[in-house]
Coordinates of C-alpha atoms in Angstrom, one line a residue:
M1 CA -59.3 81.3 186.0
S2 CA -57.5 78.0 186.5
T3 CA -54.2 77.4 184.9
T4 CA -55.3 73.9 183.7
H5 CA -58.2 75.3 181.9
R6 CA -57.1 76.8 178.4
P7 CA -59.5 78.0 175.6
R8 CA -59.9 75.7 172.6
R9 CA -58.8 76.9 169.1
S10 CA -61.5 76.6 166.5
S11 CA -60.9 73.7 163.9
A12 CA -63.3 75.1 161.2
P13 CA -60.6 76.9 159.1
L14 CA -58.4 73.8 159.1
R15 CA -61.2 71.6 157.9
A16 CA -61.9 74.1 155.1
S17 CA -58.4 74.1 153.9
L18 CA -58.2 70.3 153.9
I19 CA -61.4 70.1 151.9
A20 CA -60.2 72.6 149.3
A21 CA -56.9 70.8 148.9
A22 CA -58.7 67.5 148.5
L23 CA -61.0 68.9 145.8
A24 CA -58.0 70.4 143.9
L25 CA -56.2 67.1 144.0
A26 CA -59.3 65.4 142.7
V27 CA -59.6 67.8 139.9
T28 CA -55.9 67.4 139.0
L29 CA -56.1 63.7 139.0
T30 CA -59.3 63.5 136.9
P31 CA -58.3 62.8 133.2
A32 CA -59.4 65.4 130.5
V33 CA -62.1 64.2 128.2
A34 CA -61.1 64.8 124.5
D35 CA -63.6 66.1 121.9
E36 CA -65.1 63.3 119.9
V37 CA -63.5 62.9 116.3
T38 CA -66.2 62.4 113.8
Q39 CA -66.0 61.0 110.2
D40 CA -66.7 64.5 108.9
D41 CA -63.5 65.6 110.6
I42 CA -61.5 62.8 108.9
D43 CA -63.0 63.6 105.5
R44 CA -62.2 67.3 105.9
A45 CA -58.6 66.5 106.8
K46 CA -58.2 64.2 103.8
S47 CA -59.8 66.7 101.5
A48 CA -57.4 69.4 102.6
E49 CA -54.4 67.1 102.1
Q50 CA -55.6 66.2 98.6
T51 CA -56.1 69.8 97.8
T52 CA -52.6 70.7 98.9
A53 CA -51.2 67.8 96.9
A54 CA -53.2 68.7 93.8
S55 CA -52.0 72.3 94.2
I56 CA -48.4 71.2 94.4
A57 CA -48.7 69.0 91.4
S58 CA -50.3 71.8 89.4
L59 CA -47.6 74.2 90.4
E60 CA -44.9 71.7 89.4
A61 CA -46.6 71.0 86.1
S62 CA -46.7 74.8 85.5
L63 CA -43.0 75.0 86.1
A64 CA -42.3 72.2 83.7
Q65 CA -44.5 73.8 81.0
L66 CA -42.7 77.1 81.6
S67 CA -39.4 75.5 80.9
A68 CA -40.8 73.9 77.7
T69 CA -42.3 77.2 76.5
T70 CA -39.0 79.1 77.1
A71 CA -37.0 76.4 75.3
A72 CA -39.4 76.5 72.3
A73 CA -39.1 80.3 72.1
E74 CA -35.3 80.0 72.1
V75 CA -35.4 77.4 69.3
E76 CA -37.8 79.6 67.3
A77 CA -35.5 82.6 67.7
A78 CA -32.5 80.5 66.7
A79 CA -34.3 79.2 63.6
A80 CA -35.3 82.8 62.6
N81 CA -31.7 83.8 63.0
E82 CA -30.7 81.0 60.7
D83 CA -33.3 82.1 58.2
Y84 CA -31.8 85.5 58.2
L85 CA -28.2 84.2 57.8
T86 CA -29.4 82.0 54.9
A87 CA -31.0 85.0 53.3
L88 CA -27.9 87.0 53.7
D89 CA -25.9 84.2 52.0
E90 CA -28.3 84.1 49.2
L91 CA -28.1 87.9 48.9
D92 CA -24.3 87.7 48.7
A93 CA -24.6 85.0 45.9
A94 CA -27.2 87.1 44.0
T95 CA -25.1 90.2 44.3
T96 CA -22.1 88.4 42.9
D97 CA -24.2 86.9 40.1
A98 CA -25.6 90.3 39.2
E99 CA -22.1 91.9 39.2
N100 CA -20.7 89.1 37.0
A101 CA -23.6 89.2 34.6
Q102 CA -23.4 93.0 34.2
A103 CA -19.6 92.7 33.6
A104 CA -20.3 90.1 30.9
A105 CA -23.0 92.3 29.4
D106 CA -20.7 95.3 29.4
A107 CA -17.9 93.3 27.8
A108 CA -20.2 92.0 25.1
A109 CA -21.5 95.5 24.4
E110 CA -17.9 96.7 24.1
E111 CA -17.0 94.0 21.7
T112 CA -20.0 94.8 19.6
D113 CA -19.0 98.5 19.5
E114 CA -15.5 97.6 18.4
A115 CA -17.0 95.3 15.6
R116 CA -19.2 98.2 14.5
T117 CA -16.2 100.5 14.3
D118 CA -14.3 98.0 12.2
L119 CA -17.3 97.5 9.9
G120 CA -17.7 101.3 9.6
A121 CA -14.1 101.6 8.5
V122 CA -14.6 99.0 5.8
V123 CA -17.8 100.5 4.5
A124 CA -16.3 104.0 4.5
E125 CA -13.3 102.8 2.5
T126 CA -15.6 101.0 0.0
Y127 CA -17.8 104.1 -0.3
E128 CA -14.8 106.4 -0.9
Q129 CA -13.6 104.0 -3.7
G130 CA -16.7 105.0 -5.7
S131 CA -19.6 102.9 -4.6
A132 CA -22.9 104.6 -5.5
G133 CA -25.8 105.2 -3.3
T134 CA -26.2 106.0 0.4
L135 CA -25.2 104.1 3.5
D136 CA -28.6 104.4 5.2
S137 CA -29.4 100.7 5.0
L138 CA -26.1 99.9 6.9
A139 CA -26.9 102.5 9.7
P140 CA -28.3 99.8 12.1
Y141 CA -25.0 98.0 11.9
L142 CA -22.9 101.1 12.3
S143 CA -24.8 102.5 15.3
G144 CA -26.7 101.4 18.4
Q145 CA -30.0 101.2 16.5
S146 CA -32.0 98.0 16.5
L147 CA -30.9 95.4 13.9
G148 CA -34.6 95.1 13.0
D149 CA -34.3 98.5 11.3
A150 CA -32.2 97.1 8.5
T151 CA -34.6 97.0 5.6
D152 CA -32.4 96.4 2.6
V153 CA -29.3 94.4 3.7
S154 CA -28.8 92.9 0.2
V155 CA -28.4 96.4 -1.4
A156 CA -25.9 97.4 1.3
L157 CA -23.9 94.2 0.8
D158 CA -23.8 94.8 -3.0
R159 CA -22.6 98.3 -2.3
A160 CA -20.0 97.5 0.4
G161 CA -18.7 94.3 -1.4
E162 CA -18.9 90.6 -0.5
N163 CA -15.9 91.1 1.8
T164 CA -18.2 92.9 4.2
D165 CA -20.7 90.1 4.5
S166 CA -19.0 88.2 7.2
Q167 CA -18.4 91.3 9.3
L168 CA -22.0 92.2 9.1
Q169 CA -23.0 88.8 10.3
S170 CA -20.4 89.1 13.1
V171 CA -21.8 92.4 14.2
E172 CA -25.3 91.0 14.1
A173 CA -24.4 88.0 16.2
M174 CA -22.4 90.0 18.7
Q175 CA -25.3 92.4 19.1
A176 CA -27.6 89.5 19.8
V177 CA -25.1 88.2 22.4
A178 CA -24.8 91.6 24.0
D179 CA -28.6 92.0 24.2
T180 CA -28.9 88.5 25.7
M181 CA -26.2 89.2 28.3
Q182 CA -27.8 92.5 29.2
S183 CA -31.1 90.7 29.7
I184 CA -29.4 88.1 31.9
A185 CA -27.8 90.9 33.9
D186 CA -31.1 92.7 34.3
S187 CA -32.7 89.4 35.6
K188 CA -29.8 89.0 38.0
V189 CA -30.4 92.4 39.3
E190 CA -34.0 91.6 39.9
A191 CA -33.0 88.4 41.7
K192 CA -30.6 90.4 43.8
Q193 CA -33.4 92.8 44.8
T194 CA -35.7 89.8 45.6
A195 CA -33.0 88.4 47.8
A196 CA -32.5 91.7 49.5
D197 CA -36.2 92.0 50.2
A198 CA -36.2 88.4 51.6
A199 CA -33.2 89.2 53.8
A200 CA -34.9 92.3 55.1
T201 CA -38.0 90.3 55.9
A202 CA -36.0 87.5 57.5
K203 CA -34.1 90.1 59.6
A204 CA -37.4 91.6 60.8
D205 CA -38.7 88.2 61.6
A206 CA -35.5 87.2 63.4
D207 CA -35.6 90.5 65.4
A208 CA -39.2 89.8 66.5
A209 CA -38.4 86.2 67.4
A210 CA -35.3 87.3 69.4
A211 CA -37.3 89.9 71.2
A212 CA -40.1 87.4 71.9
A213 CA -37.6 84.9 73.2
Q214 CA -36.0 87.4 75.6
A215 CA -39.4 88.5 76.8
A216 CA -40.4 84.9 77.4
Q217 CA -37.3 84.3 79.3
A218 CA -37.8 87.3 81.5
S219 CA -41.5 86.5 82.1
A220 CA -40.5 82.9 82.8
E221 CA -38.1 83.9 85.5
T222 CA -40.7 86.0 87.2
E223 CA -43.4 83.4 87.0
R224 CA -41.0 80.7 88.2
A225 CA -40.1 82.7 91.3
S226 CA -43.8 83.1 92.0
L227 CA -44.6 79.4 91.5
I228 CA -41.7 78.3 93.8
A229 CA -42.9 80.7 96.5
Q230 CA -46.4 79.1 96.3
L231 CA -44.9 75.7 96.5
A232 CA -42.8 76.6 99.5
Q233 CA -45.9 77.8 101.2
Q234 CA -47.9 74.7 100.3
R235 CA -45.1 72.4 101.6
N236 CA -44.5 74.7 104.6
T237 CA -40.8 75.1 103.8
T238 CA -38.5 78.0 102.7
V239 CA -38.2 79.4 99.3
E240 CA -34.5 78.6 99.3
L241 CA -35.1 74.9 100.0
E242 CA -37.9 74.7 97.5
T243 CA -35.7 76.4 94.8
A244 CA -33.0 73.8 95.4
Y245 CA -35.5 71.0 95.2
Q246 CA -37.1 72.3 92.0
E247 CA -33.6 72.6 90.4
Q248 CA -32.9 69.0 91.4
L249 CA -36.2 67.9 89.8
E250 CA -35.4 69.9 86.6
A251 CA -31.9 68.4 86.4
E252 CA -33.3 64.8 86.8
R253 CA -36.0 65.5 84.2
K254 CA -33.4 66.8 81.7
A255 CA -31.1 63.9 82.4
R256 CA -33.9 61.4 81.6
E257 CA -34.8 63.3 78.4
E258 CA -31.1 63.5 77.4
A259 CA -30.6 59.8 77.9
A260 CA -33.6 59.0 75.8
A261 CA -32.6 61.5 73.1
K262 CA -29.0 60.1 73.0
E263 CA -30.3 56.6 72.5
A264 CA -32.6 57.8 69.7
A265 CA -29.8 59.7 68.0
E266 CA -27.5 56.8 68.1
Q267 CA -30.2 54.5 66.8
A268 CA -30.9 57.0 64.0
A269 CA -27.2 57.1 63.1
R270 CA -27.1 53.3 63.0
E271 CA -30.1 53.2 60.7
Q272 CA -28.7 55.9 58.4
A273 CA -25.3 54.2 58.3
A274 CA -27.0 50.9 57.3
Q275 CA -28.9 52.8 54.5
A276 CA -25.6 54.3 53.3
E277 CA -23.9 51.0 53.3
A278 CA -26.8 49.5 51.3
A279 CA -26.6 52.4 48.9
R280 CA -22.9 51.7 48.3
N281 CA -23.5 48.0 47.8
N282 CA -26.3 48.9 45.2
E283 CA -23.9 51.2 43.4
Q284 CA -21.2 48.5 43.3
Q285 CA -23.7 45.8 42.1
S286 CA -25.0 48.2 39.4
A287 CA -21.4 48.9 38.3
Q288 CA -20.7 45.2 38.1
T289 CA -23.9 44.6 36.1
Q290 CA -23.0 47.3 33.7
S291 CA -19.5 46.0 33.4
G292 CA -20.8 42.5 32.7
S293 CA -23.2 43.8 30.0
S294 CA -20.3 45.8 28.4
E295 CA -18.1 42.7 28.5
A296 CA -20.7 40.6 26.8
G297 CA -21.4 43.2 24.1
S298 CA -17.7 43.6 23.5
G299 CA -17.1 39.9 23.2
S300 CA -19.9 39.3 20.7
S301 CA -18.9 42.2 18.5
S302 CA -15.2 41.3 18.4
G303 CA -15.8 37.6 17.7
S304 CA -13.1 35.1 18.2
S305 CA -10.4 37.1 16.6
A306 CA -9.3 38.9 19.8
P307 CA -11.0 37.3 22.8
S308 CA -8.1 38.1 25.2
S309 CA -8.1 41.8 24.3
S310 CA -11.9 42.1 24.8
S311 CA -11.8 40.2 28.0
G312 CA -8.9 42.3 29.4
S313 CA -10.6 45.5 28.4
S314 CA -13.9 44.5 30.0
S315 CA -12.2 43.5 33.1
Q316 CA -10.4 46.8 33.4
S317 CA -13.6 48.6 32.8
A318 CA -15.3 46.6 35.6
Q319 CA -12.5 47.4 38.0
S320 CA -12.6 51.1 36.9
Q321 CA -16.4 51.3 37.5
Q322 CA -16.1 49.5 40.8
S323 CA -13.3 51.9 41.8
S324 CA -15.4 54.8 40.7
G325 CA -18.5 53.6 42.6
G326 CA -16.5 53.4 45.9
G327 CA -14.0 56.1 45.1
S328 CA -16.7 58.7 44.6
S329 CA -17.3 58.4 48.3
S330 CA -13.8 59.8 49.0
S331 CA -14.9 63.2 47.8
A332 CA -16.0 65.3 50.8
G333 CA -18.5 68.1 51.0
S334 CA -20.6 69.2 48.1
S335 CA -18.7 67.1 45.5
S336 CA -20.8 64.1 46.6
G337 CA -23.9 65.9 45.5
S338 CA -23.3 65.1 41.8
S339 CA -23.1 61.4 42.4
S340 CA -26.3 61.5 44.5
Q341 CA -28.2 63.5 41.9
G342 CA -27.4 60.8 39.3
S343 CA -29.4 58.3 41.3
S344 CA -32.8 57.4 40.0
S345 CA -34.7 58.0 43.2
G346 CA -34.6 60.7 45.9
S347 CA -34.1 58.3 48.7
S348 CA -31.2 56.5 47.0
S349 CA -29.7 59.8 46.1
G350 CA -29.8 61.0 49.7
S351 CA -28.3 57.7 50.9
S352 CA -25.6 58.0 48.1
S353 CA -24.7 61.5 49.1
Q354 CA -24.4 60.7 52.8
S355 CA -22.6 57.5 51.9
S356 CA -20.1 59.5 49.9
R357 CA -19.6 62.1 52.6
Q358 CA -19.4 59.5 55.3
T359 CA -16.8 57.3 53.6
A360 CA -14.7 60.4 52.9
T361 CA -13.9 60.4 56.6
T362 CA -11.5 57.5 56.3
T363 CA -9.1 59.7 54.3
S364 CA -9.9 63.0 55.9
A365 CA -9.6 61.8 59.5
S366 CA -5.9 62.0 59.5
T367 CA -5.6 65.1 57.4
S368 CA -8.1 67.2 59.4
G369 CA -6.3 66.8 62.7
G370 CA -4.2 70.0 62.3
S371 CA -7.0 72.3 61.3
A372 CA -9.3 70.8 64.0
S373 CA -6.7 71.4 66.7
A374 CA -6.2 75.0 65.5
A375 CA -9.9 75.6 65.4
I376 CA -10.4 74.3 68.9
S377 CA -7.6 76.6 70.2
A378 CA -9.2 79.6 68.4
A379 CA -12.6 78.7 69.8
Y380 CA -11.3 78.7 73.4
T381 CA -10.2 82.4 72.9
Y382 CA -13.9 83.2 72.7
I383 CA -14.8 81.8 76.1
G384 CA -16.8 84.4 77.9
V385 CA -17.7 86.4 74.8
P386 CA -21.5 87.2 74.9
Y387 CA -24.0 85.7 72.5
V388 CA -25.0 88.3 70.0
W389 CA -27.5 87.6 67.3
A390 CA -25.6 87.3 63.9
G391 CA -22.4 88.3 65.7
E392 CA -19.0 87.4 64.3
S393 CA -16.4 89.2 66.5
Y394 CA -14.9 89.3 70.0
G395 CA -17.7 91.8 70.7
G396 CA -20.2 89.0 70.4
V397 CA -20.9 85.8 68.4
D398 CA -23.7 83.5 67.6
C399 CA -23.4 79.7 67.3
S400 CA -22.3 79.6 63.6
G401 CA -20.3 82.8 64.0
L402 CA -18.2 81.0 66.6
T403 CA -17.5 78.0 64.5
M404 CA -16.9 80.1 61.3
L405 CA -14.3 82.3 63.1
S406 CA -12.7 79.3 64.8
Y407 CA -12.1 77.4 61.5
R408 CA -11.2 80.6 59.7
A409 CA -8.2 80.8 62.1
A410 CA -7.3 77.3 61.0
G411 CA -7.4 78.3 57.3
V412 CA -10.8 76.7 56.6
Y413 CA -13.7 78.7 55.1
L414 CA -17.2 78.2 56.5
T415 CA -20.3 80.1 55.7
H416 CA -21.9 82.1 58.6
S417 CA -24.9 79.7 58.8
S418 CA -25.2 76.5 60.7
R419 CA -27.4 75.1 57.9
A420 CA -24.8 75.9 55.3
Q421 CA -22.0 74.5 57.5
Y422 CA -23.8 71.1 57.7
G423 CA -23.0 70.8 54.0
Q424 CA -19.4 72.0 54.2
G425 CA -17.5 68.9 55.2
A426 CA -17.6 65.1 55.5
L427 CA -20.5 63.5 57.4
I428 CA -19.4 61.5 60.5
P429 CA -21.6 59.2 62.5
L430 CA -22.3 60.9 65.8
S431 CA -20.8 58.0 67.7
S432 CA -17.5 58.4 65.7
A433 CA -17.2 62.2 66.2
Q434 CA -13.7 63.5 67.0
P435 CA -12.6 66.8 68.6
G436 CA -13.1 69.6 66.2
D437 CA -16.1 68.1 64.5
L438 CA -19.2 70.2 64.3
V439 CA -22.5 68.9 65.8
F440 CA -25.9 70.2 64.8
W441 CA -29.4 70.5 66.2
S442 CA -32.6 70.5 64.0
S443 CA -36.2 71.1 64.7
N444 CA -37.3 68.5 62.2
G445 CA -34.3 66.2 61.8
T446 CA -33.3 67.6 58.4
Q447 CA -30.7 70.2 57.2
S448 CA -33.5 72.7 56.5
G449 CA -34.5 72.6 60.1
I450 CA -31.1 73.1 61.6
Y451 CA -31.0 76.0 64.1
H452 CA -27.8 75.4 66.2
V453 CA -24.2 74.2 65.8
A454 CA -21.4 73.6 68.3
M455 CA -17.9 72.2 68.2
Y456 CA -17.3 68.8 69.8
L457 CA -14.3 68.6 72.2
G458 CA -14.3 65.0 73.1
N459 CA -15.3 63.2 76.3
G460 CA -18.9 64.3 75.9
Q461 CA -18.0 68.0 76.0
M462 CA -18.6 70.8 73.5
I463 CA -17.9 74.5 73.1
E464 CA -20.8 76.7 72.0
A465 CA -22.4 80.1 71.8
P466 CA -25.7 79.0 73.3
T467 CA -28.4 81.7 73.2
F468 CA -29.4 85.1 74.5
G469 CA -28.2 86.0 78.0
Y470 CA -25.3 83.5 77.9
T471 CA -21.6 83.6 76.9
V472 CA -19.5 81.2 74.9
R473 CA -18.9 78.2 77.2
V474 CA -17.7 74.6 77.5
T475 CA -20.6 72.3 78.5
S476 CA -21.8 68.8 78.2
M477 CA -23.2 67.5 75.0
R478 CA -27.0 67.7 74.5
Y479 CA -28.8 65.1 72.5
S480 CA -32.4 66.4 72.3
G481 CA -32.9 67.4 68.7
I482 CA -29.3 66.6 67.6
M483 CA -28.6 65.5 64.1
P484 CA -27.3 61.9 63.7
Y485 CA -24.2 63.0 61.9
A486 CA -21.4 65.4 62.8
V487 CA -19.5 67.3 60.1
R488 CA -15.7 67.4 59.7
P489 CA -14.8 70.6 57.8

């Protein structure tokens, strides 16, 4: 074989490799064809989004309703507690009345027995001196028999002598008084029992309401956690982030409600202050009118003989009545009730009463500073003490128990009831409240609906025993349901 003649290598495998590479490159460079998006796909996506949004809205609404339900249960429990405390106060008053009435009845009976003894001595002496007959007809006067058994008093009087007549009448009158006093005492005992039954019923109701409130709170916490977990899943976030977000929403909602409630409370206070001022003006005008009528009558009756005396007297009377009309408002607390009851209408009496108690603050503001300061200091010693239904010690207090104990340390007596405490001091417009004043919340805007009390500290702060599961704390003022007046004990 010649050296110039070499065998040729086959080119078939090389061509195959080139073709395969070209095909692979062609496939790689060919753009992918996306699936066609139809209107049905768009509608389904929108529907899913709307369903998620609706579910989120429903869950958030459930959370808001849960908060409202829990708050309502707490108010109901607080109101039931106040009903019980009011019933206890009435029971204490009924017990005191019954004891006083029985003491008066016993005293009257003792006086009657002493009078019988004296009468018996007189009759016995008369009989020993020779009077004829028996003493049977005087037996009712000399014993505990009914006076109705005396059948022949005239014969007895002839026998015992005219000197005995007045003593017989005295015994008869004293026995009647003793019988009446005992009857009153018996009715007071019945009233005491009625009050005791009412207190027992109120306690049972309060216990049930407290248990219901605590159960509602526990249930709400469980349900809230479940709702927040569902929201986190719907929003594709974590439970922690959703919890923080919901707390922010809740805080913003409460802030809006509080702002609206504060404005409403301030408006109500302004309206009631205007009504009180109008009532005072009416009282002064009425006093002036009565003074003018008195002056005219005095002038006509005295004639021209003493005009200066009549005029001077009438002028002094007018000034006295004007002073009385305005001066009655300087009496704080329950003393204003008498002037309001003298009014011819219920609305004017209420305005007069509040006018009196409100005006009293001009004189009490400077004198109450010491007791208020002492009460605030005492209240601070209860910080951290747990809320206990009807509690009144460092082991536990409720709202009115805290204010009662705090002012007791300042030498001021308050009843253990927020409703009662609303009537135990001078009314102060809420906008003029000072540290130490008591602020109240009511379910219906009246004293009978009051269910909570706290002590104002100034700068929008208060100290309170809030409700079950909390301790005594310093917190911001709340205005939802607040009464338009504070009270300065």
